[in-house]
Every structure is written in C-alpha cells, then in structure tokens.
Amino acid sequence: MSKRRSSNRAGCLPWVLGGILLLVWFGGDRGEWADTPLSVEQFDPRSPRRPMPDIGEGFVIADLGPQQDSQGTAFAVDRDGTWLTAEHVTNGCDRIGLVASDGIDAISDVFESREADVSVIRSGPLPDFALALTEELPEEGSLGYHMGFPAGNPSVVVSRFLGAAYATRGGPGGQSEPILAWAEGDRLPDFDGPLGGISGGPTFDEQGRVVGVNAASTPRRGRVLTTDPMAILRLVVASAAVDDRGEVADLSTPDLAVQLFQVLLDRGIIRQVYCDVR
C-alpha cells in the first residue's frame, strides 16, 4: 500500500484523544485478507506526566488476559493514512486489518503507547478527510459522544464529562494511566449489554473535536473512560505521522452527532479494526 504525502498540508494540529473499552470477539467470515508482516514499535515517554485532578472516583481496568481474536474501532487523523485506536486493541496481535467496503485492508505498521491506552496505525488506508484532535479538556457537565461498533454494531453513546483522573490497569499494583471519565447517558440507537467493540473509537466534544479514545467502561457505575488528550498528543508527536489539521463540526446536540457519525461511516473515516491471533 503506497503512502503519499502532499506538499500543501497544514502544520500543527489540534491534538487529543482518550479511551479504553472492553473487547468483544468477532465472528463470521470477512473474506481473504493479506498475510502482511506486522511491525510494532512502542513508545514510553520519559517526561513527567501532567498532574490529574481527583474527581472523587477511582477506576480499575480489568486485565483481559492474553490477546485473542477480537474487533474494535479505529478512526482517521491524517489524510496520508494515519489512524488511531486503543492500545489494548492492537497489543499482542499477529495481524491487524481495517474493514473496507471490499474486504479488509491489512495493516503493517503500529506505534503503541506504554503510557496510556492508545495506538497509532501508520501507512493505513488513505481517507478523503481526517478528524481534528484537541488537547483542551471539556467543561464539566458538557456533552461527549463516543462512536464505534459495540458488539459489532455502529452506535453513538452520549455522555457528560465528569473530569480527569487516573485508572489502574489490572488492579492494585498495576499500571496507573491518565483517563477522562464520563457519565453514560443515551445510546443511539438504544441497545443493552456491554460496550465491547467501541474500544479505540473517537470521543467528540461539543465543538466536534476528538477529545479522547474510547478505552473502557464500568457498566455498574455507568461510566465511560477515555484516554487523556495529552497522552495522545505525546504519542502522536512521537509517531511523526500526523500533520493534518482535521475537520470539525457543530455537535451541540445528539441529533447532530448521529448525523456526523453516519457521514463518517459512509466515507470510511471510522472503521472496524480486527485483531487476528495465531
């Protein structure tokens, strides 16, 4: 797959993203996809992390055990073929593929964060536009929109921003990582069950900017956790793979978010991502 870098790209962009959601197994025959060698590079920043305020809630992200065949969500952040997803979606995979209208596009280059639950997919399919990232935190109580494929079905989860915090992966003694916490509201369309499969999808603020990557959910407490924007920024900068400003849209109401989601699906800006483990 060739990757072209145009000369008229804008320089720096608004950065951000956060997320972490449990995986769901995928089934069914997706057809043949290339047996492409997968190169995985890992990034662990040495600089101090930004202090995160305490919102009065602690979060523990369960250890899912060894990676297995699964599916999540990915989205385009640069027209030269750079995508974002969750690190737990890509980690431990032997093959990774993005769903296309005519099959699956095999991925050969992944850049994973060791600080937070986010991965950069480099040299992926070339979208006709990309999503804008931001480092700005939303205002407390403002709306957020989590987009992706829970249980393999395209959906938007509406939430309200609670605040920034830390979550511990795997229980006491596990790695602590910066997250944003959201109170889940409506599901559009309405459905029951876990949010597995929405992992790696974008979380939008009301200004239509990506403010997080979907990473995890706490069903009993009705919380959605996303990756801290600055952790995403550090990974994206280190990847040297994004120089696009991205597109934004007014998302002041859930109806507008649903309309945007349909456009992003139709134009292949948000896609399912598959992990194959041998």
Tab-separated table of N, CA, C and O in Angstrom, residues 83-199:
chain	number	residue	atom	x	y	z
A	83	TRP	N	-4.127	6.514	11.472
A	83	TRP	CA	-5.349	6.216	12.209
A	83	TRP	C	-5.012	6.046	13.682
A	83	TRP	O	-3.872	5.735	14.041
A	84	LEU	N	-6.010	6.227	14.536
A	84	LEU	CA	-5.861	5.968	15.964
A	84	LEU	C	-6.822	4.871	16.394
A	84	LEU	O	-7.915	4.728	15.846
A	85	THR	N	-6.403	4.116	17.396
A	85	THR	CA	-7.258	3.128	18.038
A	85	THR	C	-6.743	2.934	19.462
A	85	THR	O	-5.847	3.657	19.907
A	86	ALA	N	-7.296	1.989	20.196
A	86	ALA	CA	-6.840	1.716	21.560
A	86	ALA	C	-5.657	0.749	21.537
A	86	ALA	O	-5.604	-0.168	20.708
A	87	GLU	N	-4.735	0.938	22.478
A	87	GLU	CA	-3.565	0.061	22.549
A	87	GLU	C	-3.969	-1.372	22.852
A	87	GLU	O	-3.361	-2.319	22.343
A	88	HIS	N	-5.008	-1.562	23.676
A	88	HIS	CA	-5.386	-2.939	24.000
A	88	HIS	C	-6.049	-3.642	22.816
A	88	HIS	O	-6.194	-4.859	22.815
A	89	VAL	N	-6.428	-2.889	21.791
A	89	VAL	CA	-6.955	-3.494	20.567
A	89	VAL	C	-5.825	-4.062	19.712
A	89	VAL	O	-5.970	-5.114	19.090
A	90	THR	N	-4.676	-3.381	19.681
A	90	THR	CA	-3.577	-3.798	18.802
A	90	THR	C	-2.536	-4.669	19.494
A	90	THR	O	-1.842	-5.441	18.834
A	91	ASN	N	-2.410	-4.559	20.809
A	91	ASN	CA	-1.329	-5.244	21.509
A	91	ASN	C	-1.489	-6.759	21.453
A	91	ASN	O	-2.547	-7.297	21.769
A	92	GLY	N	-0.439	-7.448	21.048
A	92	GLY	CA	-0.449	-8.905	21.018
A	92	GLY	C	-1.041	-9.515	19.769
A	92	GLY	O	-1.171	-10.744	19.681
A	93	CYS	N	-1.398	-8.699	18.782
A	93	CYS	CA	-1.981	-9.226	17.541
A	93	CYS	C	-0.879	-9.702	16.591
A	93	CYS	O	0.197	-9.118	16.526
A	94	ASP	N	-1.178	-10.748	15.841
A	94	ASP	CA	-0.282	-11.195	14.778
A	94	ASP	C	-0.619	-10.524	13.454
A	94	ASP	O	0.258	-10.316	12.613
A	95	ARG	N	-1.887	-10.217	13.256
A	95	ARG	CA	-2.332	-9.456	12.087
A	95	ARG	C	-3.377	-8.453	12.538
A	95	ARG	O	-4.162	-8.723	13.451
A	96	ILE	N	-3.375	-7.288	11.882
A	96	ILE	CA	-4.371	-6.254	12.149
A	96	ILE	C	-4.926	-5.791	10.809
A	96	ILE	O	-4.174	-5.599	9.842
A	97	GLY	N	-6.245	-5.617	10.742
A	97	GLY	CA	-6.859	-5.174	9.497
A	97	GLY	C	-7.986	-4.196	9.740
A	97	GLY	O	-8.715	-4.305	10.734
A	98	LEU	N	-8.125	-3.220	8.842
A	98	LEU	CA	-9.235	-2.272	8.870
A	98	LEU	C	-10.268	-2.689	7.833
A	98	LEU	O	-9.928	-2.962	6.676
A	99	VAL	N	-11.528	-2.725	8.245
A	99	VAL	CA	-12.597	-3.143	7.347
A	99	VAL	C	-12.800	-2.102	6.255
A	99	VAL	O	-12.854	-0.895	6.516
A	100	ALA	N	-12.896	-2.568	5.024
A	100	ALA	CA	-13.181	-1.722	3.866
A	100	ALA	C	-14.429	-2.249	3.177
A	100	ALA	O	-14.936	-3.325	3.506
A	101	SER	N	-14.943	-1.488	2.222
A	101	SER	CA	-16.170	-1.891	1.535
A	101	SER	C	-15.984	-3.179	0.747
A	101	SER	O	-16.944	-3.920	0.515
A	102	ASP	N	-14.740	-3.471	0.343
A	102	ASP	CA	-14.481	-4.653	-0.472
A	102	ASP	C	-13.646	-5.703	0.253
A	102	ASP	O	-13.042	-6.564	-0.379
A	103	GLY	N	-13.592	-5.635	1.585
A	103	GLY	CA	-12.833	-6.631	2.331
A	103	GLY	C	-12.134	-6.018	3.522
A	103	GLY	O	-12.724	-5.234	4.261
A	104	ILE	N	-10.864	-6.354	3.699
A	104	ILE	CA	-10.080	-5.859	4.827
A	104	ILE	C	-8.737	-5.348	4.327
A	104	ILE	O	-8.053	-6.025	3.553
A	105	ASP	N	-8.365	-4.137	4.764
A	105	ASP	CA	-7.051	-3.574	4.457
A	105	ASP	C	-6.074	-3.987	5.551
A	105	ASP	O	-6.234	-3.611	6.720
A	106	ALA	N	-5.068	-4.778	5.188
A	106	ALA	CA	-4.085	-5.238	6.158
A	106	ALA	C	-3.186	-4.088	6.600
A	106	ALA	O	-2.786	-3.248	5.796
A	107	ILE	N	-2.860	-4.049	7.888
A	107	ILE	CA	-2.017	-3.012	8.477
A	107	ILE	C	-0.634	-3.593	8.750
A	107	ILE	O	-0.505	-4.709	9.262
A	108	SER	N	0.406	-2.805	8.430
A	108	SER	CA	1.774	-3.306	8.585
A	108	SER	C	2.588	-2.553	9.625
A	108	SER	O	3.675	-2.997	9.992
A	109	ASP	N	2.085	-1.405	10.132
A	109	ASP	CA	2.908	-0.553	10.994
A	109	ASP	C	2.058	0.033	12.116
A	109	ASP	O	1.123	0.801	11.858
A	110	VAL	N	2.376	-0.318	13.362
A	110	VAL	CA	1.634	0.157	14.530
A	110	VAL	C	2.614	0.749	15.539
A	110	VAL	O	3.694	0.199	15.778
A	111	PHE	N	2.224	1.872	16.150
A	111	PHE	CA	3.043	2.578	17.135
A	111	PHE	C	2.224	2.670	18.417
A	111	PHE	O	1.250	3.415	18.488
A	112	GLU	N	2.578	1.885	19.439
A	112	GLU	CA	1.773	1.743	20.644
A	112	GLU	C	2.326	2.569	21.802
A	112	GLU	O	3.534	2.628	22.011
A	113	SER	N	1.411	3.163	22.576
A	113	SER	CA	1.803	3.877	23.782
A	113	SER	C	1.953	2.899	24.934
A	113	SER	O	1.163	1.967	25.079
A	114	ARG	N	2.967	3.134	25.763
A	114	ARG	CA	3.108	2.395	27.009
A	114	ARG	C	2.654	3.247	28.184
A	114	ARG	O	2.704	2.826	29.329
A	115	GLU	N	2.203	4.461	27.899
A	115	GLU	CA	1.726	5.378	28.934
A	115	GLU	C	0.221	5.300	29.100
A	115	GLU	O	-0.299	5.438	30.210
A	116	ALA	N	-0.491	5.102	27.995
A	116	ALA	CA	-1.951	5.151	28.008
A	116	ALA	C	-2.485	4.207	26.937
A	116	ALA	O	-1.733	3.655	26.132
A	117	ASP	N	-3.796	4.049	26.902
A	117	ASP	CA	-4.433	3.071	26.018
A	117	ASP	C	-4.723	3.681	24.649
A	117	ASP	O	-5.873	3.951	24.303
A	118	VAL	N	-3.672	3.877	23.863
A	118	VAL	CA	-3.827	4.451	22.529
A	118	VAL	C	-2.703	3.946	21.638
A	118	VAL	O	-1.566	3.763	22.082
A	119	SER	N	-3.037	3.676	20.377
A	119	SER	CA	-2.063	3.257	19.366
A	119	SER	C	-2.265	4.071	18.097
A	119	SER	O	-3.392	4.438	17.749
A	120	VAL	N	-1.153	4.322	17.414
A	120	VAL	CA	-1.176	4.953	16.098
A	120	VAL	C	-0.979	3.867	15.043
A	120	VAL	O	-0.048	3.063	15.137
A	121	ILE	N	-1.871	3.829	14.065
A	121	ILE	CA	-1.716	2.959	12.899
A	121	ILE	C	-1.150	3.811	11.775
A	121	ILE	O	-1.770	4.791	11.354
A	122	ARG	N	0.048	3.459	11.316
A	122	ARG	CA	0.693	4.214	10.249
A	122	ARG	C	0.589	3.449	8.932
A	122	ARG	O	0.463	2.236	8.917
A	123	SER	N	0.632	4.180	7.831
A	123	SER	CA	0.568	3.585	6.490
A	123	SER	C	-0.724	2.806	6.286
A	123	SER	O	-0.733	1.733	5.676
A	124	GLY	N	-1.834	3.356	6.803
A	124	GLY	CA	-3.134	2.735	6.609
A	124	GLY	C	-3.827	3.258	5.362
A	124	GLY	O	-3.233	3.987	4.552
A	125	PRO	N	-5.100	2.910	5.164
A	125	PRO	CA	-5.859	3.409	4.016
A	125	PRO	C	-5.896	4.935	4.009
A	125	PRO	O	-5.898	5.575	5.064
A	126	LEU	N	-5.946	5.530	2.819
A	126	LEU	CA	-5.942	6.984	2.674
A	126	LEU	C	-7.375	7.507	2.664
A	126	LEU	O	-8.109	7.295	1.698
A	127	PRO	N	-7.810	8.202	3.730
A	127	PRO	CA	-9.169	8.760	3.761
A	127	PRO	C	-9.224	10.074	2.989
A	127	PRO	O	-8.193	10.689	2.711
A	128	ASP	N	-10.445	10.527	2.651
A	128	ASP	CA	-10.546	11.802	1.936
A	128	ASP	C	-10.583	12.996	2.880
A	128	ASP	O	-10.456	14.136	2.444
A	129	PHE	N	-10.769	12.764	4.180
A	129	PHE	CA	-10.544	13.805	5.174
A	129	PHE	C	-10.278	13.126	6.512
A	129	PHE	O	-10.396	11.904	6.636
A	130	ALA	N	-9.869	13.914	7.504
A	130	ALA	CA	-9.473	13.349	8.794
A	130	ALA	C	-10.127	14.135	9.921
A	130	ALA	O	-10.625	15.247	9.720
A	131	LEU	N	-10.118	13.548	11.111
A	131	LEU	CA	-10.727	14.171	12.281
A	131	LEU	C	-9.713	15.027	13.030
A	131	LEU	O	-8.528	14.709	13.081
A	132	ALA	N	-10.204	16.110	13.620
A	132	ALA	CA	-9.343	17.042	14.346
A	132	ALA	C	-9.160	16.588	15.790
A	132	ALA	O	-10.113	16.176	16.453
A	133	LEU	N	-7.936	16.693	16.283
A	133	LEU	CA	-7.605	16.373	17.662
A	133	LEU	C	-7.447	17.664	18.463
A	133	LEU	O	-7.089	18.697	17.920
A	134	THR	N	-7.697	17.585	19.770
A	134	THR	CA	-7.513	18.745	20.632
A	134	THR	C	-6.909	18.316	21.954
A	134	THR	O	-7.127	17.200	22.416
A	135	GLU	N	-6.145	19.219	22.561
A	135	GLU	CA	-5.595	18.954	23.888
A	135	GLU	C	-6.439	19.585	24.988
A	135	GLU	O	-6.175	19.396	26.172
A	136	GLU	N	-7.473	20.329	24.627
A	136	GLU	CA	-8.299	21.026	25.612
A	136	GLU	C	-9.294	20.068	26.264
A	136	GLU	O	-9.987	19.315	25.580
A	137	LEU	N	-9.377	20.129	27.587
A	137	LEU	CA	-10.373	19.335	28.292
A	137	LEU	C	-11.752	19.975	28.149
A	137	LEU	O	-11.872	21.206	28.137
A	138	PRO	N	-12.804	19.164	28.061
A	138	PRO	CA	-14.161	19.725	28.006
A	138	PRO	C	-14.527	20.388	29.334
A	138	PRO	O	-13.896	20.147	30.366
A	139	GLU	N	-15.555	21.198	29.295
A	139	GLU	CA	-16.084	21.757	30.535
A	139	GLU	C	-16.868	20.673	31.273
A	139	GLU	O	-17.531	19.836	30.661
A	140	GLU	N	-16.778	20.700	32.597
A	140	GLU	CA	-17.507	19.718	33.398
A	140	GLU	C	-19.005	19.801	33.095
A	140	GLU	O	-19.586	20.882	33.057
A	141	GLY	N	-19.610	18.657	32.847
A	141	GLY	CA	-21.031	18.596	32.541
A	141	GLY	C	-21.369	18.733	31.071
A	141	GLY	O	-22.531	18.559	30.685
A	142	SER	N	-20.368	19.038	30.234
A	142	SER	CA	-20.641	19.185	28.802
A	142	SER	C	-20.825	17.822	28.152
A	142	SER	O	-20.393	16.790	28.670
A	143	LEU	N	-21.464	17.825	26.987
A	143	LEU	CA	-21.765	16.585	26.285
A	143	LEU	C	-20.528	16.002	25.610
A	143	LEU	O	-19.647	16.726	25.142
A	144	GLY	N	-20.497	14.677	25.566
A	144	GLY	CA	-19.495	13.955	24.801
A	144	GLY	C	-20.170	12.862	23.997
A	144	GLY	O	-21.265	12.393	24.351
A	145	TYR	N	-19.530	12.455	22.904
A	145	TYR	CA	-20.119	11.459	22.012
A	145	TYR	C	-19.068	10.400	21.696
A	145	TYR	O	-18.033	10.695	21.098
A	146	HIS	N	-19.354	9.164	22.097
A	146	HIS	CA	-18.446	8.043	21.883
A	146	HIS	C	-18.963	7.241	20.687
A	146	HIS	O	-20.085	6.720	20.728
A	147	MET	N	-18.152	7.142	19.647
A	147	MET	CA	-18.595	6.490	18.414
A	147	MET	C	-17.802	5.219	18.166
A	147	MET	O	-16.611	5.145	18.480
A	148	GLY	N	-18.471	4.216	17.619
A	148	GLY	CA	-17.786	2.972	17.319
A	148	GLY	C	-18.750	1.842	17.061
A	148	GLY	O	-19.904	2.064	16.661
A	149	PHE	N	-18.279	0.614	17.322
A	149	PHE	CA	-19.019	-0.591	16.948
A	149	PHE	C	-19.180	-1.538	18.136
A	149	PHE	O	-18.619	-2.636	18.149
A	150	PRO	N	-19.946	-1.146	19.165
A	150	PRO	CA	-20.188	-2.082	20.270
A	150	PRO	C	-20.911	-3.323	19.764
A	150	PRO	O	-21.914	-3.218	19.053
A	151	ALA	N	-20.369	-4.494	20.123
A	151	ALA	CA	-20.912	-5.773	19.649
A	151	ALA	C	-20.989	-5.813	18.125
A	151	ALA	O	-21.811	-6.530	17.554
A	152	GLY	N	-20.133	-5.032	17.463
A	152	GLY	CA	-20.083	-5.035	16.009
A	152	GLY	C	-21.104	-4.153	15.330
A	152	GLY	O	-21.167	-4.122	14.095
A	153	ASN	N	-21.900	-3.402	16.105
A	153	ASN	CA	-22.960	-2.575	15.530
A	153	ASN	C	-22.622	-1.089	15.655
A	153	ASN	O	-22.233	-0.628	16.732
A	154	PRO	N	-22.777	-0.307	14.576
A	154	PRO	CA	-22.462	1.125	14.648
A	154	PRO	C	-23.392	1.855	15.608
A	154	PRO	O	-24.613	1.754	15.495
A	155	SER	N	-22.811	2.593	16.553
A	155	SER	CA	-23.603	3.248	17.589
A	155	SER	C	-22.897	4.502	18.086
A	155	SER	O	-21.676	4.632	17.985
A	156	VAL	N	-23.706	5.408	18.646
A	156	VAL	CA	-23.207	6.594	19.338
A	156	VAL	C	-23.670	6.520	20.785
A	156	VAL	O	-24.863	6.324	21.050
A	157	VAL	N	-22.744	6.660	21.720
A	157	VAL	CA	-23.074	6.707	23.144
A	157	VAL	C	-22.900	8.150	23.602
A	157	VAL	O	-21.823	8.733	23.462
A	158	VAL	N	-23.969	8.728	24.131
A	158	VAL	CA	-23.955	10.113	24.601
A	158	VAL	C	-23.610	10.121	26.087
A	158	VAL	O	-24.109	9.288	26.856
A	159	SER	N	-22.759	11.044	26.502
A	159	SER	CA	-22.351	11.106	27.905
A	159	SER	C	-22.143	12.557	28.318
A	159	SER	O	-22.223	13.473	27.497
A	160	ARG	N	-21.862	12.738	29.618
A	160	ARG	CA	-21.487	14.059	30.135
A	160	ARG	C	-20.153	13.937	30.861
A	160	ARG	O	-19.913	12.974	31.584
A	161	PHE	N	-19.311	14.950	30.662
A	161	PHE	CA	-17.949	14.909	31.181
A	161	PHE	C	-17.936	15.104	32.689
A	161	PHE	O	-18.524	16.050	33.218
A	162	LEU	N	-17.246	14.194	33.393
A	162	LEU	CA	-17.108	14.275	34.843
A	162	LEU	C	-15.793	14.932	35.253
A	162	LEU	O	-15.753	15.745	36.173
A	163	GLY	N	-14.702	14.543	34.595
A	163	GLY	CA	-13.411	15.111	34.948
A	163	GLY	C	-12.278	14.181	34.576
A	163	GLY	O	-12.476	13.071	34.079
A	164	ALA	N	-11.056	14.658	34.819
A	164	ALA	CA	-9.851	13.881	34.544
A	164	ALA	C	-9.434	13.128	35.803
A	164	ALA	O	-9.632	13.602	36.923
A	165	ALA	N	-8.859	11.951	35.621
A	165	ALA	CA	-8.476	11.121	36.762
A	165	ALA	C	-7.433	10.112	36.300
A	165	ALA	O	-6.911	10.202	35.186
A	166	TYR	N	-7.145	9.154	37.170
A	166	TYR	CA	-6.279	8.040	36.820
A	166	TYR	C	-7.058	6.739	36.970
A	166	TYR	O	-7.956	6.627	37.800
A	167	ALA	N	-6.695	5.765	36.163
A	167	ALA	CA	-7.240	4.418	36.299
A	167	ALA	C	-6.079	3.449	36.428
A	167	ALA	O	-5.018	3.649	35.831
A	168	THR	N	-6.276	2.399	37.215
A	168	THR	CA	-5.250	1.384	37.415
A	168	THR	C	-5.607	0.157	36.600
A	168	THR	O	-6.698	-0.394	36.739
A	169	ARG	N	-4.693	-0.257	35.761
A	169	ARG	CA	-4.929	-1.419	34.913
A	169	ARG	C	-4.535	-2.696	35.653
A	169	ARG	O	-3.418	-2.824	36.160
A	170	GLY	N	-5.474	-3.630	35.757
A	170	GLY	CA	-5.174	-4.928	36.349
A	170	GLY	C	-5.241	-4.977	37.860
A	170	GLY	O	-4.790	-5.943	38.468
A	171	GLY	N	-5.790	-3.947	38.518
A	171	GLY	CA	-5.950	-3.989	39.963
A	171	GLY	C	-4.777	-3.383	40.705
A	171	GLY	O	-3.870	-2.800	40.106
A	172	PRO	N	-4.760	-3.496	42.052
A	172	PRO	CA	-3.699	-2.900	42.868
A	172	PRO	C	-2.313	-3.334	42.398
A	172	PRO	O	-2.074	-4.505	42.112
A	173	GLY	N	-1.420	-2.364	42.309
A	173	GLY	CA	-0.072	-2.659	41.850
A	173	GLY	C	0.087	-2.599	40.348
A	173	GLY	O	1.206	-2.700	39.835
A	174	GLY	N	-1.025	-2.434	39.622
A	174	GLY	CA	-0.956	-2.351	38.172
A	174	GLY	C	-0.553	-0.966	37.704
A	174	GLY	O	-0.385	-0.040	38.494
A	175	GLN	N	-0.417	-0.826	36.402
A	175	GLN	CA	-0.015	0.451	35.829
A	175	GLN	C	-1.122	1.479	35.982
A	175	GLN	O	-2.288	1.207	35.719
A	176	SER	N	-0.752	2.677	36.418
A	176	SER	CA	-1.693	3.783	36.524
A	176	SER	C	-1.592	4.639	35.274
A	176	SER	O	-0.492	4.971	34.826
A	177	GLU	N	-2.733	4.981	34.679
A	177	GLU	CA	-2.713	5.759	33.447
A	177	GLU	C	-3.750	6.872	33.496
A	177	GLU	O	-4.804	6.730	34.120
A	178	PRO	N	-3.456	8.008	32.838
A	178	PRO	CA	-4.384	9.142	32.855
A	178	PRO	C	-5.593	8.872	31.967
A	178	PRO	O	-5.463	8.376	30.851
A	179	ILE	N	-6.772	9.216	32.479
A	179	ILE	CA	-8.009	8.997	31.724
A	179	ILE	C	-8.949	10.188	31.920
A	179	ILE	O	-8.756	11.015	32.813
A	180	LEU	N	-9.964	10.261	31.078
A	180	LEU	CA	-11.099	11.143	31.291
A	180	LEU	C	-12.301	10.268	31.613
A	180	LEU	O	-12.493	9.217	30.996
A	181	ALA	N	-13.111	10.699	32.579
A	181	ALA	CA	-14.285	9.929	32.997
A	181	ALA	C	-15.557	10.637	32.545
A	181	ALA	O	-15.681	11.863	32.667
A	182	TRP	N	-16.503	9.848	32.042
A	182	TRP	CA	-17.763	10.359	31.513
A	182	TRP	C	-18.920	9.562	32.111
A	182	TRP	O	-18.796	8.352	32.339
A	183	ALA	N	-20.048	10.230	32.358
A	183	ALA	CA	-21.265	9.567	32.827
A	183	ALA	C	-22.118	9.210	31.615
A	183	ALA	O	-22.565	10.095	30.875
A	184	GLU	N	-22.330	7.913	31.416
A	184	GLU	CA	-23.077	7.466	30.240
A	184	GLU	C	-24.528	7.919	30.303
A	184	GLU	O	-25.173	7.854	31.351
A	185	GLY	N	-25.039	8.358	29.141
A	185	GLY	CA	-26.436	8.746	29.013
A	185	GLY	C	-27.144	7.858	28.011
A	185	GLY	O	-27.279	6.650	28.215
A	186	ASP	N	-27.552	8.438	26.890
A	186	ASP	CA	-28.296	7.690	25.880
A	186	ASP	C	-27.378	6.867	24.988
A	186	ASP	O	-26.208	7.206	24.773
A	187	ARG	N	-27.952	5.795	24.442
A	187	ARG	CA	-27.306	5.010	23.396
A	187	ARG	C	-28.160	5.139	22.140
A	187	ARG	O	-29.365	4.885	22.183
A	188	LEU	N	-27.520	5.514	21.039
A	188	LEU	CA	-28.246	5.778	19.799
A	188	LEU	C	-27.678	4.917	18.670
A	188	LEU	O	-26.531	5.127	18.257
A	189	PRO	N	-28.467	3.931	18.175
A	189	PRO	CA	-29.788	3.529	18.655
A	189	PRO	C	-29.693	2.837	20.013
A	189	PRO	O	-28.616	2.416	20.429
A	190	ASP	N	-30.830	2.704	20.673
A	190	ASP	CA	-30.859	2.120	22.008
A	190	ASP	C	-30.505	0.633	21.951
A	190	ASP	O	-30.959	-0.093	21.062
A	191	PHE	N	-29.671	0.187	22.877
A	191	PHE	CA	-29.335	-1.236	22.973
A	191	PHE	C	-28.884	-1.525	24.395
A	191	PHE	O	-28.511	-0.621	25.152
A	192	ASP	N	-28.936	-2.796	24.762
A	192	ASP	CA	-28.487	-3.243	26.073
A	192	ASP	C	-27.155	-3.970	25.936
A	192	ASP	O	-26.722	-4.314	24.838
A	193	GLY	N	-26.535	-4.226	27.070
A	193	GLY	CA	-25.315	-5.012	27.058
A	193	GLY	C	-24.065	-4.160	27.137
A	193	GLY	O	-24.114	-2.928	27.177
A	194	PRO	N	-22.907	-4.827	27.160
A	194	PRO	CA	-21.629	-4.120	27.286
A	194	PRO	C	-21.283	-3.339	26.030
A	194	PRO	O	-21.879	-3.528	24.964
A	195	LEU	N	-20.279	-2.469	26.172
A	195	LEU	CA	-19.853	-1.615	25.064
A	195	LEU	C	-18.654	-2.189	24.320
A	195	LEU	O	-18.029	-1.490	23.525
A	196	GLY	N	-18.308	-3.447	24.568
A	196	GLY	CA	-17.181	-4.059	23.885
A	196	GLY	C	-17.288	-3.895	22.380
A	196	GLY	O	-18.336	-4.123	21.788
A	197	GLY	N	-16.187	-3.492	21.743
A	197	GLY	CA	-16.167	-3.242	20.309
A	197	GLY	C	-16.119	-1.767	19.976
A	197	GLY	O	-15.736	-1.383	18.872
A	198	ILE	N	-16.511	-0.908	20.940
A	198	ILE	CA	-16.391	0.535	20.738
A	198	ILE	C	-14.984	1.010	21.104
A	198	ILE	O	-14.600	2.150	20.825
A	199	SER	N	-14.198	0.108	21.698
A	199	SER	CA	-12.816	0.424	22.063
A	199	SER	C	-12.040	0.945	20.861
A	199	SER	O	-12.082	0.360	19.780
